mmCIF file of C-alpha atoms and ligand atoms in Angstrom:
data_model
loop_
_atom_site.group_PDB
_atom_site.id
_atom_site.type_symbol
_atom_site.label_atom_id
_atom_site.label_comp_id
_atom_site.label_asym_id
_atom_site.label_seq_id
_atom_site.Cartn_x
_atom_site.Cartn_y
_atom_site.Cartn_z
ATOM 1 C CA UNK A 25 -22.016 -17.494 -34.831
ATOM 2 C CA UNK A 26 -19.893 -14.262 -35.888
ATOM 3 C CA UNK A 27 -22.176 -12.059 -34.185
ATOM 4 C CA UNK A 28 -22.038 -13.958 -31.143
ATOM 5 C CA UNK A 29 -18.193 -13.883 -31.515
ATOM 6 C CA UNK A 30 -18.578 -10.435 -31.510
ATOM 7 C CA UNK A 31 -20.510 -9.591 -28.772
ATOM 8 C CA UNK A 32 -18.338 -11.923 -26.428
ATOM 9 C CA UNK A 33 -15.647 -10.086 -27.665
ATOM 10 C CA UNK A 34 -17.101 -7.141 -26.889
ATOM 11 C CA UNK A 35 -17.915 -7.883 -23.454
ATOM 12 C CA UNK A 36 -14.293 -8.973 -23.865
ATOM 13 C CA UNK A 37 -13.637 -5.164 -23.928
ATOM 14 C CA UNK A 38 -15.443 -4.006 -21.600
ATOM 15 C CA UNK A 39 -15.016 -6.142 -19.011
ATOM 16 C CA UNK A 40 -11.270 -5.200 -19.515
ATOM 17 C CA UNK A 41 -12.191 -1.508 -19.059
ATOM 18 C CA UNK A 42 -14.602 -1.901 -15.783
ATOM 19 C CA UNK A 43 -11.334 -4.018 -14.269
ATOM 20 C CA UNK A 44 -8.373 -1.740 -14.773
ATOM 21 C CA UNK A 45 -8.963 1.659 -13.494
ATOM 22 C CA UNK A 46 -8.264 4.411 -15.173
ATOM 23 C CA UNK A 47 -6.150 7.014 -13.625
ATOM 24 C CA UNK A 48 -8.141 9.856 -14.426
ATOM 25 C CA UNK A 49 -11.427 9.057 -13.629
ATOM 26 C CA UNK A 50 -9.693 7.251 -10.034
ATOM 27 C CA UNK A 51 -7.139 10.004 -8.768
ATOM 28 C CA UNK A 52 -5.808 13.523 -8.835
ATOM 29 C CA UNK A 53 -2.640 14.664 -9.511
ATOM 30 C CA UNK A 54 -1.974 16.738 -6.147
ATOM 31 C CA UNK A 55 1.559 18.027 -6.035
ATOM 32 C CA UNK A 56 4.997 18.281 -7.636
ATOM 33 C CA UNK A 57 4.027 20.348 -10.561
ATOM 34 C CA UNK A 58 3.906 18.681 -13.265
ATOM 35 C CA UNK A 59 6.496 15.625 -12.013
ATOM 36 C CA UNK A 60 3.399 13.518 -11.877
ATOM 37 C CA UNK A 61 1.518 12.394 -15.094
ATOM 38 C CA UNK A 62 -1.246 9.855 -16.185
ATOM 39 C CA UNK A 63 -0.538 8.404 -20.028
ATOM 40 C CA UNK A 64 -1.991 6.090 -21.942
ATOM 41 C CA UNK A 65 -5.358 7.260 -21.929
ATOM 42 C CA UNK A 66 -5.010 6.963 -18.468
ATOM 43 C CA UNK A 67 -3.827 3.306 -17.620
ATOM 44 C CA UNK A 68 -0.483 4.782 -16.731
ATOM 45 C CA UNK A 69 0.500 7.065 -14.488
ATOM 46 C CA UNK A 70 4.145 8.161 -13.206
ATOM 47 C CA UNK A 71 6.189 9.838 -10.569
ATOM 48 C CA UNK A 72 8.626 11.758 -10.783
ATOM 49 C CA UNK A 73 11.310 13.141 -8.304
ATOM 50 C CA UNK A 74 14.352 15.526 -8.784
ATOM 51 C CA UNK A 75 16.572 17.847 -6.871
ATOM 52 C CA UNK A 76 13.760 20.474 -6.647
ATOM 53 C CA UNK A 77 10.224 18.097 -5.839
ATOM 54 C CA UNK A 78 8.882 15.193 -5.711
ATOM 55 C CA UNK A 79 5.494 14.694 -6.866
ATOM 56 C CA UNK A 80 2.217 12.341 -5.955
ATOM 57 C CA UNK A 81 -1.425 11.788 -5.984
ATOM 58 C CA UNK A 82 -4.237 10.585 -4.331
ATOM 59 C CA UNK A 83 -7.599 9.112 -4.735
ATOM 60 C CA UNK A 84 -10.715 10.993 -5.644
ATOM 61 C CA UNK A 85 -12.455 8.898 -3.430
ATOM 62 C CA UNK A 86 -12.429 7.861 -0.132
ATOM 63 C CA UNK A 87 -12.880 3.883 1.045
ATOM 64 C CA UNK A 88 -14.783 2.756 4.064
ATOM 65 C CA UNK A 89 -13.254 -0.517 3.853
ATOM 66 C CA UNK A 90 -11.922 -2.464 0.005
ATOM 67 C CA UNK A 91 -9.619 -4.745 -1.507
ATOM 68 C CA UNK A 92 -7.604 -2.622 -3.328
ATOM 69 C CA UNK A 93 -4.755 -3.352 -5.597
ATOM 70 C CA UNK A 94 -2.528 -1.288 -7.840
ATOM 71 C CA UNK A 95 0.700 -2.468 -9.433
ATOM 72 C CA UNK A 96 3.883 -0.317 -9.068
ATOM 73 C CA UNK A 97 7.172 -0.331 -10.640
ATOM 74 C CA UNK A 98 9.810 1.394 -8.738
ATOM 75 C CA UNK A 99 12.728 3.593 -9.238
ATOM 76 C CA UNK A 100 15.169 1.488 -10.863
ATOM 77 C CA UNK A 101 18.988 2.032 -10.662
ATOM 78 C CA UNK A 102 20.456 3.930 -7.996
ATOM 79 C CA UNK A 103 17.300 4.937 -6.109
ATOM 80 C CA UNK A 104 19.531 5.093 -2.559
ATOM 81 C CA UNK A 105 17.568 7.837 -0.699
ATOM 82 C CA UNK A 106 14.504 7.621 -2.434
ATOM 83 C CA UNK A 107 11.083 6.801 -0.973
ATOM 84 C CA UNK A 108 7.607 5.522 -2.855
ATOM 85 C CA UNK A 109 4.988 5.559 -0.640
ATOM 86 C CA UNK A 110 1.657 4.216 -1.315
ATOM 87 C CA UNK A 111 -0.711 4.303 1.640
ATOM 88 C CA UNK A 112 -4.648 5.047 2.738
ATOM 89 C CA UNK A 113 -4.947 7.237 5.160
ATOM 90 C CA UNK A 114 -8.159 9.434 7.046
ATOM 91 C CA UNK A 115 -7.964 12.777 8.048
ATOM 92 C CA UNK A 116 -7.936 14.481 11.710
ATOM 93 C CA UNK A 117 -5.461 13.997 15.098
ATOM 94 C CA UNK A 118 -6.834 10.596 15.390
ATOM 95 C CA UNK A 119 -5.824 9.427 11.407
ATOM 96 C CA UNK A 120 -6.127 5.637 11.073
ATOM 97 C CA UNK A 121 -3.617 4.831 7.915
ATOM 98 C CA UNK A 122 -1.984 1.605 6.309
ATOM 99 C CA UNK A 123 1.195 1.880 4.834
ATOM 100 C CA UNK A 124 3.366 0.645 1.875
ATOM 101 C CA UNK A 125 6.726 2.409 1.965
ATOM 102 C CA UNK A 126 9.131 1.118 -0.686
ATOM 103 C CA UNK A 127 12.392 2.355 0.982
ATOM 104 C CA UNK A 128 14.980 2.447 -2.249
ATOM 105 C CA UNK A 129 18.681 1.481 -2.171
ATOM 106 C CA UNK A 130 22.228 1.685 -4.536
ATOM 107 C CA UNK A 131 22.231 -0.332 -7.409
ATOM 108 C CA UNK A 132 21.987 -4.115 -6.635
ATOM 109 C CA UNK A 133 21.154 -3.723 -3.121
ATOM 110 C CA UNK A 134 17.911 -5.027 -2.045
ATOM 111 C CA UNK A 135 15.015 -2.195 -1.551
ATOM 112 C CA UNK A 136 13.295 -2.384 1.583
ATOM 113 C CA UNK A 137 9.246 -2.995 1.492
ATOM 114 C CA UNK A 138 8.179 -0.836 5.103
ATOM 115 C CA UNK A 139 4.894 -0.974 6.262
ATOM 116 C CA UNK A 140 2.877 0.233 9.100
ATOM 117 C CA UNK A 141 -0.702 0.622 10.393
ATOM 118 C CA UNK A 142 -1.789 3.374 12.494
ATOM 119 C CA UNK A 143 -5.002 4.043 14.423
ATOM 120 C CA UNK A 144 -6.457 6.924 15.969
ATOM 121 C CA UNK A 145 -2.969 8.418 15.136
ATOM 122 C CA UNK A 146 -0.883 5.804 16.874
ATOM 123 C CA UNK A 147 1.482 4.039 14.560
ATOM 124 C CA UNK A 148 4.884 2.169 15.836
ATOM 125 C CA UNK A 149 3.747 -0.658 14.328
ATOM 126 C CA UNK A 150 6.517 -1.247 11.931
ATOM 127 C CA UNK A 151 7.426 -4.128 9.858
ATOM 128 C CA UNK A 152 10.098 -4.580 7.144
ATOM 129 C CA UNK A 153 10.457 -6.713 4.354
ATOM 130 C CA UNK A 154 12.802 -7.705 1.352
ATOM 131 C CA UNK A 155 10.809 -8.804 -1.744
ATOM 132 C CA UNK A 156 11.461 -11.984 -3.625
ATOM 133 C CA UNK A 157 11.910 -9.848 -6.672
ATOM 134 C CA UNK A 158 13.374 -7.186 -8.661
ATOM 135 C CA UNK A 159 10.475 -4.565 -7.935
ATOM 136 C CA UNK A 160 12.308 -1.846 -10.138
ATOM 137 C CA UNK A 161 12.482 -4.753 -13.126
ATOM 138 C CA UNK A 162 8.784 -5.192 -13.682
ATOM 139 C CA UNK A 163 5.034 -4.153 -12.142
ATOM 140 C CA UNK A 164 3.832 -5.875 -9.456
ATOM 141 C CA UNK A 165 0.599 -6.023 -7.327
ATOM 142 C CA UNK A 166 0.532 -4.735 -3.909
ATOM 143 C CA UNK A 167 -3.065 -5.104 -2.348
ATOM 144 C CA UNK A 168 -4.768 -3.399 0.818
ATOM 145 C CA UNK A 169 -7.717 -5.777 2.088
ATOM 146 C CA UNK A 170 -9.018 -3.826 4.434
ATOM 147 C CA UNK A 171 -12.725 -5.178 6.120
ATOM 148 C CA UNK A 172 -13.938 -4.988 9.716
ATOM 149 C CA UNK A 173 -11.836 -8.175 10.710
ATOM 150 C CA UNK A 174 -8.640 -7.512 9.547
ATOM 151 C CA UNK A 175 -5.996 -5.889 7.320
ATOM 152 C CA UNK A 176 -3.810 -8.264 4.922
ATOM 153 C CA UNK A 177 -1.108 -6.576 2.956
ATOM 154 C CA UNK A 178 -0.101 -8.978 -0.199
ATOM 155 C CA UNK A 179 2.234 -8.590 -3.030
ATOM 156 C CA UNK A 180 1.584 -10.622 -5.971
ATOM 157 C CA UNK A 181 -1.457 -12.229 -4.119
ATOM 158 C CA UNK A 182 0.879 -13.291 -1.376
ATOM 159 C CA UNK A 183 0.183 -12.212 2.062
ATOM 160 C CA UNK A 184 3.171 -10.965 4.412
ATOM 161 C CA UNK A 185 1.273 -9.031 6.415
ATOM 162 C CA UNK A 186 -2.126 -9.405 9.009
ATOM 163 C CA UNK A 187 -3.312 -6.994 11.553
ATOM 164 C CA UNK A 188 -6.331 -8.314 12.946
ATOM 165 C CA UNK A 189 -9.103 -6.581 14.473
ATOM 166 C CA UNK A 190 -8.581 -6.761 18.341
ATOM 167 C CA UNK A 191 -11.213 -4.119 19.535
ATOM 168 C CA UNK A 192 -12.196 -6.671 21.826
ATOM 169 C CA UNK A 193 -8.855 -6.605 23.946
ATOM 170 C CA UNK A 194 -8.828 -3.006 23.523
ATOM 171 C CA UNK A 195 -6.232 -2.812 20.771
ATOM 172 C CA UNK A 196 -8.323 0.210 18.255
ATOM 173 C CA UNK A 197 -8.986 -0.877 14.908
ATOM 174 C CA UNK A 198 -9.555 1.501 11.692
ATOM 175 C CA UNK A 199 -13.375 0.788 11.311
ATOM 176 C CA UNK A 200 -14.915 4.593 11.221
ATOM 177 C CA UNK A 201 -12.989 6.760 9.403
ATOM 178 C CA UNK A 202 -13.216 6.858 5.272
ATOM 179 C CA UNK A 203 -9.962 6.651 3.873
ATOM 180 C CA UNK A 204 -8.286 8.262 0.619
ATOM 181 C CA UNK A 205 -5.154 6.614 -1.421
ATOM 182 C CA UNK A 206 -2.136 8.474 -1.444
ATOM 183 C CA UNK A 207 1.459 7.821 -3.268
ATOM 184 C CA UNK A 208 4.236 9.942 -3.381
ATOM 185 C CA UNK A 209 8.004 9.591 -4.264
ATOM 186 C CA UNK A 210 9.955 11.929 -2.325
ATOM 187 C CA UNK A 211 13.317 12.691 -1.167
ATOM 188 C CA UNK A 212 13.946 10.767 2.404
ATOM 189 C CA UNK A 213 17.879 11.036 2.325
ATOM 190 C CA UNK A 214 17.966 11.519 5.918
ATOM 191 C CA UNK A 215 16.891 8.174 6.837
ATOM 192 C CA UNK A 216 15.445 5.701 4.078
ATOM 193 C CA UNK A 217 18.353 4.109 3.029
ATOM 194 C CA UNK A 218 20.900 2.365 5.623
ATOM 195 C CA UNK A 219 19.320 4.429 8.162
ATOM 196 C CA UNK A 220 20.617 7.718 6.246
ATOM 197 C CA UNK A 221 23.761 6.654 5.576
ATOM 198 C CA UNK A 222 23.484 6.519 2.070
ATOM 199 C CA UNK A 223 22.159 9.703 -0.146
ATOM 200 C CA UNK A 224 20.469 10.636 -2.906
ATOM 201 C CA UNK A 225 22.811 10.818 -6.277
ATOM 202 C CA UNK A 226 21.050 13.724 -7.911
ATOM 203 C CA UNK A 227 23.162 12.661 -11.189
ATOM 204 C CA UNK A 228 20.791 9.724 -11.821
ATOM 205 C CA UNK A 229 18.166 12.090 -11.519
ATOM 206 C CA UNK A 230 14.733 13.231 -12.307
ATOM 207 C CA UNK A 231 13.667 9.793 -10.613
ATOM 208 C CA UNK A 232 10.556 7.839 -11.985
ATOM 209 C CA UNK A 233 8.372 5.961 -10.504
ATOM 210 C CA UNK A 234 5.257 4.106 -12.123
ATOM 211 C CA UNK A 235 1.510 2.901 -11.676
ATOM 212 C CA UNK A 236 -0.785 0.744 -13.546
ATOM 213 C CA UNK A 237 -4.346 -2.052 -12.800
ATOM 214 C CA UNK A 238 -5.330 0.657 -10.206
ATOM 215 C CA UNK A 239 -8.351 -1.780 -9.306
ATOM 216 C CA UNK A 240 -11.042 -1.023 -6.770
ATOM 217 C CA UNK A 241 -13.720 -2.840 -7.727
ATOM 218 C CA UNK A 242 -14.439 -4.842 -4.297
ATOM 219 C CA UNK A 243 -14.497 -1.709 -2.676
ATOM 220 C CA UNK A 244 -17.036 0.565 -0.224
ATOM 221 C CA UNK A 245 -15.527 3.553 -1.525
ATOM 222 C CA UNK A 246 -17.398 7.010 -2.162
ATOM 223 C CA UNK A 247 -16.174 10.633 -3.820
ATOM 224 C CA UNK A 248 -19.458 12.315 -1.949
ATOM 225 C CA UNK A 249 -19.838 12.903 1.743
ATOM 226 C CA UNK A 250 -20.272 10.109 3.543
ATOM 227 C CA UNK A 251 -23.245 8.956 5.422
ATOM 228 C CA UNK A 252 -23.653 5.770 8.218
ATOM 229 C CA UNK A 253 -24.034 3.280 7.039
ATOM 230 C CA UNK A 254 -22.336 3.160 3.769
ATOM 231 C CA UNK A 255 -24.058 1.950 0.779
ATOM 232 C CA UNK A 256 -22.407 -0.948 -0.407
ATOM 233 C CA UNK A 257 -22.602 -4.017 -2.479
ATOM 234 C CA UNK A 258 -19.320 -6.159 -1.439
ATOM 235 C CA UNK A 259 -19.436 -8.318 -4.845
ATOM 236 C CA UNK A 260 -19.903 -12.078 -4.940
ATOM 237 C CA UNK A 261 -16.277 -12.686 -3.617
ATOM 238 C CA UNK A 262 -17.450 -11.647 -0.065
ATOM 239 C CA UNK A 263 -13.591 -9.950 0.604
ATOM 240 C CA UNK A 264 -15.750 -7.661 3.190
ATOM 241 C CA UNK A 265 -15.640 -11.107 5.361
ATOM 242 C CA UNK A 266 -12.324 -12.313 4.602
ATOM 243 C CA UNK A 267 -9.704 -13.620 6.521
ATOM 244 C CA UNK A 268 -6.363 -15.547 5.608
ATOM 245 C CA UNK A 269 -7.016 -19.002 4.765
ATOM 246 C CA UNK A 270 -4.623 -21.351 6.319
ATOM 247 C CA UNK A 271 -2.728 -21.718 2.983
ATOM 248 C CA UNK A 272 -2.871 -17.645 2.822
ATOM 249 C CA UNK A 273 -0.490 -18.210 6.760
ATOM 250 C CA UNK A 274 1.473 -20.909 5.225
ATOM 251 C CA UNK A 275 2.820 -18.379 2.660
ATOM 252 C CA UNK A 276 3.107 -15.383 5.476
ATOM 253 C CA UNK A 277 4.519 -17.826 7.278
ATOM 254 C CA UNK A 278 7.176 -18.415 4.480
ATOM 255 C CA UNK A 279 7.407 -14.686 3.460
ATOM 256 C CA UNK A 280 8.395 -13.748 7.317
ATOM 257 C CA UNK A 281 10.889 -16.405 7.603
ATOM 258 C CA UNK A 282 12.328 -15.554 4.676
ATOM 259 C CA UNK A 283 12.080 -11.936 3.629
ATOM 260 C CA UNK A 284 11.339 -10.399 6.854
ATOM 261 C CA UNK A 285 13.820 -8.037 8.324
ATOM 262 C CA UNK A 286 12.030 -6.390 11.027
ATOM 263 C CA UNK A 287 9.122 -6.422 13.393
ATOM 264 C CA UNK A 288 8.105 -4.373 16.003
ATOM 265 C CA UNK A 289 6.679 -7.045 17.910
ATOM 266 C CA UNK A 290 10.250 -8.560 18.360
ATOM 267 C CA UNK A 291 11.912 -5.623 18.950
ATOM 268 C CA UNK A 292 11.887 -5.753 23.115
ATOM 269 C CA UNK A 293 14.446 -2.653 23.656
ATOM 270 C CA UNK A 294 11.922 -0.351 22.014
ATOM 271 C CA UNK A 295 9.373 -1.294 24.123
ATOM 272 C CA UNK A 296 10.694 -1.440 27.863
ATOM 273 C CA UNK A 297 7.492 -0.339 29.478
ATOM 274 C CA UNK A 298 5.710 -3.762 27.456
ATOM 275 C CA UNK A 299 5.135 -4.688 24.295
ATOM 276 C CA UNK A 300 2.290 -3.408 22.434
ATOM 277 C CA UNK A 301 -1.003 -5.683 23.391
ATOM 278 C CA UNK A 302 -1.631 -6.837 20.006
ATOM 279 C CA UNK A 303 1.258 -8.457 19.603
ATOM 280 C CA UNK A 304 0.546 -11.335 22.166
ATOM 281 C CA UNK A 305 -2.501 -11.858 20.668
ATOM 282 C CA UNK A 306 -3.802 -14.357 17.840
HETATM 283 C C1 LIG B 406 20.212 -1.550 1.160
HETATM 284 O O1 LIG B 406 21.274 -2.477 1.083
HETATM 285 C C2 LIG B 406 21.905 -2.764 2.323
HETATM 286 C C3 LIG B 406 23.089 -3.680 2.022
HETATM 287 O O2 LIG B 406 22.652 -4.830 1.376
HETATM 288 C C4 LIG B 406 20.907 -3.389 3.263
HETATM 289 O O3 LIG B 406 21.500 -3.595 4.528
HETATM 290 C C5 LIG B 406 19.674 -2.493 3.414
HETATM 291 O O4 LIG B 406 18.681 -3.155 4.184
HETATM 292 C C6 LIG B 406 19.116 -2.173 2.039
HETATM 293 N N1 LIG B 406 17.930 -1.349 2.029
HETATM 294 C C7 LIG B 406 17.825 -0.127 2.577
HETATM 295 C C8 LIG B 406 16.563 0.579 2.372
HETATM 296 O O5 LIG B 406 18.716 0.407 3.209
#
């Protein structure tokens, strides 16, 4: 009986380990000098930012689609000027990227969640969120489910975000191109915050921003060079399939209503030659 207590608990363990990724084994360190560090034998890892750099990372290897998440805690207090980006992006003129910009503000102001999706290096595909939450008060999960149907962006599980996969009606879709993690928090004065308005107040600096349950384990994802196709076991959970149940566009729906502040697809000055194609489109 103990020593069947022990090995569950033991499998306890290492289950544990095998979920929550550790930073060093998942990412390098690749700028800022030394403003970015990984503690707690790796389950943490911060950004820093002050007058001189900002600092970030990115992933050691590079997805081919995944269901990704990583929980972030964000500058806290005045963060006004301050941008946390946490995105996947290819390489090349024609990048395909997905984008989680956390777009901070002064202190009690709501921060702005921005995201975007680019293919073959054509973005303007912006939309803008508040959160239902303090995001500089606690970590929370932000997820990239990324498979050959569609993207879904969630927070906490929730999805505000879709951008299906409209090849079809000639809309590109990121489907080719491996992708690496980035994150970075950086100085974007000149336009994050009230459209600029607002700057950064160096006195509350250095800036910190923080990272933890870095989990790719539904993932196609690969640090050697990649070959077609790419060896990979999607996992019992079938995400490489997935698209938003009808609950899953009940709570977009709600998020949207709610929380959303912007969307390209309503925004019909930007767009006087037509709107883009996908945005007609179911
Ligand atoms: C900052 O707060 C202002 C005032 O509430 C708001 O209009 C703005 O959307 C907030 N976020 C950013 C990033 O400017």
């Amino acid at each position: 009986m103990a020593a069947f207590a022990l090995s569950l608990l033991f499998a306890g363990i290492l289950a544990a380990t095998a979920s929550a990724g550790n930073f060093y084994d998942s990412f390098d360190i690749t700028w800022g000098d030394g403003r970015a560090s990984i503690f707690e034998a790796g389950q943490l890892l911060t950004c820093t930012l002050d007058k001189i750099s900002g600092s970030g990372f990115q992933s050691k290897k590079e997805y081919l689609f995944g269901k990704i998440d990583m929980q972030l805690k964000l500058v806290a207090g005045n963060s006004a000027g301050t941008v946390t980006a946490y995105y996947l992006s290819s390489k090349g003129e024609q990048w395909d990227e997905i984008d989680f910009e956390f777009l901070g503000n002064v202190t009690g102001q709501p921060y702005v969640l921005h995201t975007n999706v680019f293919t073959q290096g054509k973005g303007n595909r912006e939309m803008q969120f508040y959160l239902w939450f303090d995001p500089t008060a606690d970590f929370h999960t932000y997820t990239v489910l990324w498979n050959p149907l569609n993207i879904m962006f969630m927070v906490d599980g929730i999805l505000i975000r879709v951008f299906k996969n409209h090849e079809a009606e000639g809309v590109a879709y990121p489907k080719s191109q491996p992708m690496r993690i980035y994150s970075s928090l950086w100085d974007a004065d000149d336009w994050a915050t009230q459209g600029g308005r607002v700057k950064i107040d160096w006195s509350n600096a250095p800036f910190s921003a923080s990272y933890r349950n870095f989990n790719d384990g539904d993932s196609c994802g690969r640090t050697d060079v990649w070959s077609w196709p790419v060896p990979c076991n999607p996992g019992s959970d079938s995400w490489m399939w997935t698209t938003p149940s009808s609950d899953q566009f009940g709570q977009m729906k709600w998020v949207q209503d709610h929380y959303m502040i912007y969307n390209y697809c309503s925004d019909f000055q930007r767009f006087p030659q037509g709107m883009p194609p996908e945005c007609s489109l179911n």
